mmCIF file of C-alpha atoms in Angstrom:
data_model
loop_
_atom_site.group_PDB
_atom_site.id
_atom_site.type_symbol
_atom_site.label_atom_id
_atom_site.label_comp_id
_atom_site.label_asym_id
_atom_site.label_seq_id
_atom_site.Cartn_x
_atom_site.Cartn_y
_atom_site.Cartn_z
ATOM 1 C CA UNK A 1 -97.948 -246.578 -182.148
ATOM 2 C CA UNK A 2 -95.374 -243.934 -181.253
ATOM 3 C CA UNK A 3 -95.862 -242.279 -184.664
ATOM 4 C CA UNK A 4 -99.649 -241.976 -184.124
ATOM 5 C CA UNK A 5 -99.346 -239.592 -181.156
ATOM 6 C CA UNK A 6 -97.444 -236.885 -183.029
ATOM 7 C CA UNK A 7 -99.918 -237.129 -185.901
ATOM 8 C CA UNK A 8 -102.850 -236.805 -183.474
ATOM 9 C CA UNK A 9 -101.067 -233.887 -181.822
ATOM 10 C CA UNK A 10 -100.697 -232.165 -185.196
ATOM 11 C CA UNK A 11 -104.378 -232.731 -185.987
ATOM 12 C CA UNK A 12 -105.335 -231.258 -182.610
ATOM 13 C CA UNK A 13 -103.023 -228.295 -183.243
ATOM 14 C CA UNK A 14 -104.619 -227.782 -186.671
ATOM 15 C CA UNK A 15 -108.086 -227.831 -185.100
ATOM 16 C CA UNK A 16 -107.025 -225.235 -182.532
ATOM 17 C CA UNK A 17 -105.483 -223.069 -185.239
ATOM 18 C CA UNK A 18 -108.638 -223.421 -187.328
ATOM 19 C CA UNK A 19 -110.748 -222.319 -184.386
ATOM 20 C CA UNK A 20 -108.430 -219.370 -183.692
ATOM 21 C CA UNK A 21 -108.558 -218.420 -187.374
ATOM 22 C CA UNK A 22 -112.370 -218.409 -187.275
ATOM 23 C CA UNK A 23 -112.397 -216.227 -184.155
ATOM 24 C CA UNK A 24 -109.964 -213.741 -185.725
ATOM 25 C CA UNK A 25 -111.929 -213.715 -188.990
ATOM 26 C CA UNK A 26 -115.120 -212.910 -187.065
ATOM 27 C CA UNK A 27 -113.357 -210.108 -185.187
ATOM 28 C CA UNK A 28 -111.925 -208.836 -188.473
ATOM 29 C CA UNK A 29 -115.423 -208.728 -189.997
ATOM 30 C CA UNK A 30 -116.748 -206.816 -186.981
ATOM 31 C CA UNK A 31 -113.890 -204.311 -187.172
ATOM 32 C CA UNK A 32 -114.521 -203.863 -190.904
ATOM 33 C CA UNK A 33 -118.224 -203.212 -190.282
ATOM 34 C CA UNK A 34 -117.432 -200.745 -187.497
ATOM 35 C CA UNK A 35 -114.931 -198.983 -189.740
ATOM 36 C CA UNK A 36 -117.535 -198.596 -192.477
ATOM 37 C CA UNK A 37 -120.062 -197.213 -189.987
ATOM 38 C CA UNK A 38 -117.569 -194.650 -188.651
ATOM 39 C CA UNK A 39 -116.622 -193.624 -192.198
ATOM 40 C CA UNK A 40 -120.318 -193.099 -193.019
ATOM 41 C CA UNK A 41 -120.753 -190.994 -189.887
ATOM 42 C CA UNK A 42 -117.720 -188.930 -190.868
ATOM 43 C CA UNK A 43 -119.155 -188.367 -194.370
ATOM 44 C CA UNK A 44 -122.400 -187.141 -192.792
ATOM 45 C CA UNK A 45 -120.489 -184.846 -190.446
ATOM 46 C CA UNK A 46 -118.523 -183.469 -193.402
ATOM 47 C CA UNK A 47 -121.712 -182.809 -195.355
ATOM 48 C CA UNK A 48 -123.194 -181.002 -192.345
ATOM 49 C CA UNK A 49 -120.039 -178.917 -191.961
ATOM 50 C CA UNK A 50 -120.177 -177.891 -195.642
ATOM 51 C CA UNK A 51 -123.848 -176.965 -195.284
ATOM 52 C CA UNK A 52 -123.132 -174.818 -192.228
ATOM 53 C CA UNK A 53 -120.273 -173.083 -194.060
ATOM 54 C CA UNK A 54 -122.744 -171.976 -196.745
ATOM 55 C CA UNK A 55 -125.884 -171.625 -194.628
ATOM 56 C CA UNK A 56 -126.412 -167.988 -195.620
ATOM 57 C CA UNK A 57 -127.174 -169.207 -199.143
ATOM 58 C CA UNK A 58 -130.249 -171.047 -197.812
ATOM 59 C CA UNK A 59 -131.839 -167.969 -196.217
ATOM 60 C CA UNK A 60 -135.154 -167.272 -197.952
ATOM 61 C CA UNK A 61 -134.743 -170.060 -200.522
ATOM 62 C CA UNK A 62 -136.891 -173.159 -200.801
ATOM 63 C CA UNK A 63 -135.122 -176.231 -199.433
ATOM 64 C CA UNK A 64 -135.949 -179.893 -199.007
ATOM 65 C CA UNK A 65 -135.616 -181.178 -195.456
ATOM 66 C CA UNK A 66 -135.313 -184.918 -194.989
ATOM 67 C CA UNK A 67 -137.533 -186.499 -192.376
ATOM 68 C CA UNK A 68 -135.926 -189.898 -193.011
ATOM 69 C CA UNK A 69 -137.016 -192.935 -195.018
ATOM 70 C CA UNK A 70 -136.951 -190.928 -198.255
ATOM 71 C CA UNK A 71 -139.580 -188.393 -197.116
ATOM 72 C CA UNK A 72 -138.886 -184.671 -197.525
ATOM 73 C CA UNK A 73 -140.566 -181.424 -196.479
ATOM 74 C CA UNK A 74 -140.356 -178.262 -198.547
ATOM 75 C CA UNK A 75 -139.327 -175.356 -196.374
ATOM 76 C CA UNK A 76 -138.139 -171.775 -196.729
ATOM 77 C CA UNK A 77 -135.745 -170.931 -193.891
ATOM 78 C CA UNK A 78 -135.932 -167.281 -192.852
ATOM 79 C CA UNK A 79 -133.544 -167.491 -189.892
ATOM 80 C CA UNK A 80 -130.232 -169.197 -190.487
ATOM 81 C CA UNK A 81 -128.455 -167.792 -187.435
ATOM 82 C CA UNK A 82 -129.272 -170.880 -185.371
ATOM 83 C CA UNK A 83 -129.632 -174.583 -186.142
ATOM 84 C CA UNK A 84 -130.863 -177.639 -184.273
ATOM 85 C CA UNK A 85 -128.135 -180.143 -183.438
ATOM 86 C CA UNK A 86 -128.536 -183.680 -182.137
ATOM 87 C CA UNK A 87 -126.047 -183.936 -179.284
ATOM 88 C CA UNK A 88 -126.578 -187.582 -178.367
ATOM 89 C CA UNK A 89 -129.124 -189.604 -176.474
ATOM 90 C CA UNK A 90 -131.806 -188.337 -178.892
ATOM 91 C CA UNK A 91 -131.442 -184.826 -177.454
ATOM 92 C CA UNK A 92 -131.620 -181.914 -179.869
ATOM 93 C CA UNK A 93 -130.236 -178.514 -178.890
ATOM 94 C CA UNK A 94 -130.553 -175.160 -180.631
ATOM 95 C CA UNK A 95 -127.104 -173.708 -181.285
ATOM 96 C CA UNK A 96 -125.666 -170.694 -183.019
ATOM 97 C CA UNK A 97 -124.098 -171.657 -186.350
ATOM 98 C CA UNK A 98 -120.568 -171.070 -185.061
ATOM 99 C CA UNK A 99 -121.256 -173.225 -181.999
ATOM 100 C CA UNK A 100 -122.690 -175.946 -184.228
ATOM 101 C CA UNK A 101 -119.551 -175.801 -186.407
ATOM 102 C CA UNK A 102 -117.371 -176.176 -183.318
ATOM 103 C CA UNK A 103 -119.488 -179.100 -182.108
ATOM 104 C CA UNK A 104 -119.185 -180.831 -185.486
ATOM 105 C CA UNK A 105 -115.421 -180.289 -185.503
ATOM 106 C CA UNK A 106 -115.209 -181.952 -182.093
ATOM 107 C CA UNK A 107 -117.285 -184.860 -183.399
ATOM 108 C CA UNK A 108 -114.983 -185.244 -186.417
ATOM 109 C CA UNK A 109 -111.940 -185.351 -184.126
ATOM 110 C CA UNK A 110 -113.635 -187.951 -181.922
ATOM 111 C CA UNK A 111 -114.625 -190.107 -184.911
ATOM 112 C CA UNK A 112 -111.121 -189.786 -186.371
ATOM 113 C CA UNK A 113 -109.632 -191.115 -183.125
ATOM 114 C CA UNK A 114 -112.073 -194.042 -183.195
ATOM 115 C CA UNK A 115 -111.242 -194.716 -186.850
ATOM 116 C CA UNK A 116 -107.508 -194.732 -186.105
ATOM 117 C CA UNK A 117 -108.034 -197.260 -183.297
ATOM 118 C CA UNK A 118 -110.149 -199.446 -185.568
ATOM 119 C CA UNK A 119 -107.545 -199.351 -188.336
ATOM 120 C CA UNK A 120 -104.809 -200.267 -185.855
ATOM 121 C CA UNK A 121 -106.928 -203.157 -184.596
ATOM 122 C CA UNK A 122 -107.560 -204.233 -188.191
ATOM 123 C CA UNK A 123 -103.817 -204.329 -188.946
ATOM 124 C CA UNK A 124 -103.191 -206.371 -185.781
ATOM 125 C CA UNK A 125 -105.908 -208.847 -186.757
ATOM 126 C CA UNK A 126 -104.478 -209.115 -190.266
ATOM 127 C CA UNK A 127 -101.049 -209.917 -188.805
ATOM 128 C CA UNK A 128 -102.526 -212.535 -186.489
ATOM 129 C CA UNK A 129 -104.433 -214.131 -189.361
ATOM 130 C CA UNK A 130 -101.306 -214.261 -191.511
ATOM 131 C CA UNK A 131 -99.396 -215.873 -188.658
ATOM 132 C CA UNK A 132 -102.138 -218.463 -188.112
ATOM 133 C CA UNK A 133 -102.274 -219.263 -191.830
ATOM 134 C CA UNK A 134 -98.507 -219.714 -191.863
ATOM 135 C CA UNK A 135 -98.657 -222.053 -188.851
ATOM 136 C CA UNK A 136 -101.520 -224.023 -190.391
ATOM 137 C CA UNK A 137 -99.691 -224.419 -193.682
ATOM 138 C CA UNK A 138 -96.522 -225.540 -191.857
ATOM 139 C CA UNK A 139 -98.456 -228.028 -189.728
ATOM 140 C CA UNK A 140 -100.334 -229.467 -192.696
ATOM 141 C CA UNK A 141 -97.085 -230.165 -194.500
ATOM 142 C CA UNK A 142 -95.790 -232.115 -191.503
ATOM 143 C CA UNK A 143 -98.933 -234.241 -191.001
#
């Protein structure tokens, strides 16, 4: 009977490790999804920055303006000195092009900081998962 207790203890330890592994895998998936969302936001910010850098080229030329969901409006901008910028909370503010560029640069810096934190968290979760897998493999060999 004395040999049964250690075996039961190992099974319990394996169950706990399995649960911990599942929790870390779920967190890892969430961090991956968040990382992808931030990267998409950064791509959009980059595209907006490139557009603002060349905004003079749009003056007086027909453009397609997305309204979302694959719907576009044909427009001919005649004033490219100011643009409308969403600043958060569904608020849109008219800004001079240089101010809009500065705002976008600030947003890129902010998103970069978030991305760095997410990547650090991802590495920590990967390390924890590797450690759990190692412990599980060691425990299984002893059961």
